[in-house]
Amino acid sequence: MTTGDLQPAFNPAEEEISNQGHRLRFIILAVVAAAVVGFMVYVAFPGNTQYFLTVGEFVAGEEYQDGQTVRVSGKLVEESFDRPDDSTVSYFQLADKDGATGHQLHASYVGVMPDLFFNPHSEIILEGRWYTPEQVFEADNILVKCPSKYQALEEQQRQQEELGATSG
């Protein structure tokens, strides 16, 4: 026999140790990947989970009126929208959706208003700050929650019922 004819003997113990090493590396890699993904999710969402206040909560809570950025939710008060000619500044008022508190918030916004802003069923969320000297909430962003299609159907049905009652 020559040295070229010798082949290493199959050793199951060495192969088992090799498989355990690959398995351990895979587990460590999976744990690191899960930690990285978890950290990215944690970092990405704190700003988006900011709680929004109702108009009544904001008006009653002086701690929110210190210039910090907050979100306030409400409904556009009818006939309160005003935009001076040749201006991008809009002035309007928001009230609670259910109108239970009777509080109103005077607000301003510079920019183009969202399409659904004037829909009477829309919920409007303003993101911005309260400026005490002007007594105005200056919105940096406006979010409009789309009204439910069922609310529009209910409104149509109510209008049809009113027409039927007046004509009959």
mmCIF file of C-alpha atoms in Angstrom:
data_model
loop_
_atom_site.group_PDB
_atom_site.id
_atom_site.type_symbol
_atom_site.label_atom_id
_atom_site.label_comp_id
_atom_site.label_asym_id
_atom_site.label_seq_id
_atom_site.Cartn_x
_atom_site.Cartn_y
_atom_site.Cartn_z
ATOM 1 C CA MET A 1 0.000 0.000 0.000
ATOM 2 C CA THR A 2 1.074 3.457 -0.784
ATOM 3 C CA THR A 3 0.278 6.607 1.097
ATOM 4 C CA GLY A 4 -1.977 7.733 -1.790
ATOM 5 C CA ASP A 5 -4.177 4.668 -1.304
ATOM 6 C CA LEU A 6 -5.003 5.516 2.282
ATOM 7 C CA GLN A 7 -8.336 7.204 2.816
ATOM 8 C CA PRO A 8 -9.391 8.726 6.105
ATOM 9 C CA ALA A 9 -11.729 6.510 8.014
ATOM 10 C CA PHE A 10 -15.308 7.658 8.443
ATOM 11 C CA ASN A 11 -15.719 8.924 11.971
ATOM 12 C CA PRO A 12 -19.364 9.560 12.993
ATOM 13 C CA ALA A 13 -18.315 11.393 16.156
ATOM 14 C CA GLU A 14 -16.433 14.047 14.150
ATOM 15 C CA GLU A 15 -19.416 14.538 11.791
ATOM 16 C CA GLU A 16 -21.780 14.952 14.780
ATOM 17 C CA ILE A 17 -19.502 17.673 16.212
ATOM 18 C CA SER A 18 -19.426 19.413 12.803
ATOM 19 C CA ASN A 19 -23.257 19.370 12.546
ATOM 20 C CA GLN A 20 -23.582 20.798 16.046
ATOM 21 C CA GLY A 21 -21.213 23.634 15.089
ATOM 22 C CA HIS A 22 -23.351 24.489 12.033
ATOM 23 C CA ARG A 23 -26.527 24.311 14.107
ATOM 24 C CA LEU A 24 -25.036 26.597 16.775
ATOM 25 C CA ARG A 25 -23.957 29.142 14.142
ATOM 26 C CA PHE A 26 -27.463 29.085 12.620
ATOM 27 C CA ILE A 27 -29.099 29.648 16.025
ATOM 28 C CA ILE A 28 -26.760 32.557 16.828
ATOM 29 C CA LEU A 29 -27.419 34.108 13.411
ATOM 30 C CA ALA A 30 -31.212 33.747 13.882
ATOM 31 C CA VAL A 31 -31.063 35.374 17.346
ATOM 32 C CA VAL A 32 -28.971 38.291 16.043
ATOM 33 C CA ALA A 33 -31.305 38.781 13.044
ATOM 34 C CA ALA A 34 -34.384 38.742 15.312
ATOM 35 C CA ALA A 35 -32.749 41.278 17.648
ATOM 36 C CA VAL A 36 -31.903 43.595 14.732
ATOM 37 C CA VAL A 37 -35.455 43.396 13.326
ATOM 38 C CA GLY A 38 -36.929 43.976 16.801
ATOM 39 C CA PHE A 39 -34.717 47.017 17.343
ATOM 40 C CA MET A 40 -35.674 48.474 13.941
ATOM 41 C CA VAL A 41 -39.379 48.065 14.744
ATOM 42 C CA TYR A 42 -38.896 49.657 18.170
ATOM 43 C CA VAL A 43 -37.046 52.650 16.699
ATOM 44 C CA ALA A 44 -39.496 53.114 13.805
ATOM 45 C CA PHE A 45 -42.786 53.224 15.705
ATOM 46 C CA PRO A 46 -42.576 55.450 18.804
ATOM 47 C CA GLY A 47 -43.318 58.611 16.785
ATOM 48 C CA ASN A 48 -46.237 56.980 15.002
ATOM 49 C CA THR A 49 -47.889 55.730 18.161
ATOM 50 C CA GLN A 50 -48.341 59.222 19.527
ATOM 51 C CA TYR A 51 -51.715 59.440 21.239
ATOM 52 C CA PHE A 52 -54.154 62.057 20.026
ATOM 53 C CA LEU A 53 -56.382 64.106 22.274
ATOM 54 C CA THR A 54 -59.963 65.157 21.722
ATOM 55 C CA VAL A 55 -60.699 68.875 21.577
ATOM 56 C CA GLY A 56 -62.241 68.718 25.072
ATOM 57 C CA GLU A 57 -59.178 66.952 26.524
ATOM 58 C CA PHE A 58 -56.824 69.455 24.918
ATOM 59 C CA VAL A 59 -58.748 72.541 26.076
ATOM 60 C CA ALA A 60 -59.116 71.177 29.622
ATOM 61 C CA GLY A 61 -55.474 70.046 29.912
ATOM 62 C CA GLU A 62 -53.147 72.997 30.379
ATOM 63 C CA GLU A 63 -50.170 70.622 30.393
ATOM 64 C CA TYR A 64 -50.679 70.119 26.641
ATOM 65 C CA GLN A 65 -50.650 73.845 25.924
ATOM 66 C CA ASP A 66 -46.955 74.460 26.530
ATOM 67 C CA GLY A 67 -45.724 74.469 22.922
ATOM 68 C CA GLN A 68 -45.075 70.737 22.692
ATOM 69 C CA THR A 69 -46.168 68.881 19.560
ATOM 70 C CA VAL A 70 -49.470 67.077 20.097
ATOM 71 C CA ARG A 71 -52.260 65.591 18.012
ATOM 72 C CA VAL A 72 -55.807 66.835 18.475
ATOM 73 C CA SER A 73 -58.830 65.103 16.983
ATOM 74 C CA GLY A 74 -62.165 66.700 16.175
ATOM 75 C CA LYS A 75 -64.707 67.715 13.593
ATOM 76 C CA LEU A 76 -64.758 70.899 11.516
ATOM 77 C CA VAL A 77 -67.194 73.475 12.898
ATOM 78 C CA GLU A 78 -69.596 74.507 10.127
ATOM 79 C CA GLU A 79 -69.029 77.953 8.627
ATOM 80 C CA SER A 80 -65.747 78.387 10.533
ATOM 81 C CA PHE A 81 -63.312 77.918 7.633
ATOM 82 C CA ASP A 82 -61.644 81.096 6.374
ATOM 83 C CA ARG A 83 -58.806 81.597 3.913
ATOM 84 C CA PRO A 84 -57.925 85.200 3.032
ATOM 85 C CA ASP A 85 -57.554 85.958 -0.697
ATOM 86 C CA ASP A 86 -54.198 85.064 -2.266
ATOM 87 C CA SER A 87 -53.067 83.258 0.883
ATOM 88 C CA THR A 88 -52.135 79.705 1.798
ATOM 89 C CA VAL A 89 -52.980 80.281 5.471
ATOM 90 C CA SER A 90 -56.296 78.788 6.582
ATOM 91 C CA TYR A 91 -58.163 79.503 9.804
ATOM 92 C CA PHE A 92 -60.858 77.208 11.174
ATOM 93 C CA GLN A 93 -62.318 75.708 14.318
ATOM 94 C CA LEU A 94 -62.598 72.129 15.505
ATOM 95 C CA ALA A 95 -65.065 70.704 17.998
ATOM 96 C CA ASP A 96 -65.438 67.267 19.561
ATOM 97 C CA LYS A 97 -67.001 64.732 17.221
ATOM 98 C CA ASP A 98 -69.999 64.179 19.448
ATOM 99 C CA GLY A 99 -70.177 67.820 20.533
ATOM 100 C CA ALA A 100 -70.624 66.726 24.164
ATOM 101 C CA THR A 101 -68.153 69.154 25.733
ATOM 102 C CA GLY A 102 -69.054 72.229 23.721
ATOM 103 C CA HIS A 103 -65.375 73.212 23.504
ATOM 104 C CA GLN A 104 -63.954 74.582 20.274
ATOM 105 C CA LEU A 105 -60.344 74.886 19.191
ATOM 106 C CA HIS A 106 -59.199 77.779 16.979
ATOM 107 C CA ALA A 107 -56.583 76.501 14.543
ATOM 108 C CA SER A 108 -54.505 77.607 11.570
ATOM 109 C CA TYR A 109 -52.710 75.722 8.834
ATOM 110 C CA VAL A 110 -50.377 76.797 6.042
ATOM 111 C CA GLY A 111 -50.718 74.700 2.913
ATOM 112 C CA VAL A 112 -53.186 72.818 0.760
ATOM 113 C CA MET A 113 -56.147 71.325 2.594
ATOM 114 C CA PRO A 114 -56.877 67.591 2.143
ATOM 115 C CA ASP A 115 -59.858 66.744 -0.088
ATOM 116 C CA LEU A 116 -62.005 65.193 2.648
ATOM 117 C CA PHE A 117 -61.388 68.061 5.078
ATOM 118 C CA PHE A 118 -64.805 69.606 4.386
ATOM 119 C CA ASN A 119 -66.805 66.353 4.544
ATOM 120 C CA PRO A 120 -69.159 66.641 7.557
ATOM 121 C CA HIS A 121 -68.508 63.000 8.502
ATOM 122 C CA SER A 122 -64.697 63.249 8.442
ATOM 123 C CA GLU A 123 -62.619 63.125 11.594
ATOM 124 C CA ILE A 124 -59.759 65.621 11.452
ATOM 125 C CA ILE A 125 -56.515 65.110 13.342
ATOM 126 C CA LEU A 126 -54.243 68.131 13.666
ATOM 127 C CA GLU A 127 -50.599 67.702 14.560
ATOM 128 C CA GLY A 128 -48.935 70.845 15.827
ATOM 129 C CA ARG A 129 -48.508 73.235 18.753
ATOM 130 C CA TRP A 130 -50.544 75.656 20.834
ATOM 131 C CA TYR A 131 -49.301 79.225 20.876
ATOM 132 C CA THR A 132 -50.620 81.033 23.912
ATOM 133 C CA PRO A 133 -50.231 84.694 22.822
ATOM 134 C CA GLU A 134 -52.329 84.098 19.699
ATOM 135 C CA GLN A 135 -54.612 81.516 21.363
ATOM 136 C CA VAL A 136 -54.354 79.456 18.158
ATOM 137 C CA PHE A 137 -53.337 75.869 17.521
ATOM 138 C CA GLU A 138 -50.851 76.006 14.635
ATOM 139 C CA ALA A 139 -51.070 72.746 12.720
ATOM 140 C CA ASP A 140 -48.003 71.395 10.943
ATOM 141 C CA ASN A 141 -49.884 68.394 9.520
ATOM 142 C CA ILE A 142 -53.514 67.549 8.934
ATOM 143 C CA LEU A 143 -54.724 63.971 8.817
ATOM 144 C CA VAL A 144 -58.279 63.255 7.709
ATOM 145 C CA LYS A 145 -59.868 59.954 8.619
ATOM 146 C CA CYS A 146 -62.146 58.927 5.803
ATOM 147 C CA PRO A 147 -65.791 58.680 6.739
ATOM 148 C CA SER A 148 -67.360 55.277 6.652
ATOM 149 C CA LYS A 149 -69.362 54.459 3.549
ATOM 150 C CA TYR A 150 -72.140 53.383 5.904
ATOM 151 C CA GLN A 151 -72.369 56.875 7.364
ATOM 152 C CA ALA A 152 -72.928 58.237 3.859
ATOM 153 C CA LEU A 153 -75.636 55.612 3.245
ATOM 154 C CA GLU A 154 -77.346 56.491 6.531
ATOM 155 C CA GLU A 155 -77.279 60.181 5.571
ATOM 156 C CA GLN A 156 -78.854 59.424 2.184
ATOM 157 C CA GLN A 157 -81.565 57.297 3.781
ATOM 158 C CA ARG A 158 -82.352 60.023 6.322
ATOM 159 C CA GLN A 159 -82.590 62.647 3.571
ATOM 160 C CA GLN A 160 -84.911 60.397 1.555
ATOM 161 C CA GLU A 161 -87.101 59.871 4.618
ATOM 162 C CA GLU A 162 -87.266 63.620 5.228
ATOM 163 C CA LEU A 163 -88.262 64.232 1.593
ATOM 164 C CA GLY A 164 -90.908 61.522 1.842
ATOM 165 C CA ALA A 165 -92.324 63.042 5.021
ATOM 166 C CA THR A 166 -92.506 66.559 3.580
ATOM 167 C CA SER A 167 -94.065 65.489 0.277
ATOM 168 C CA GLY A 168 -96.683 63.210 1.837
#
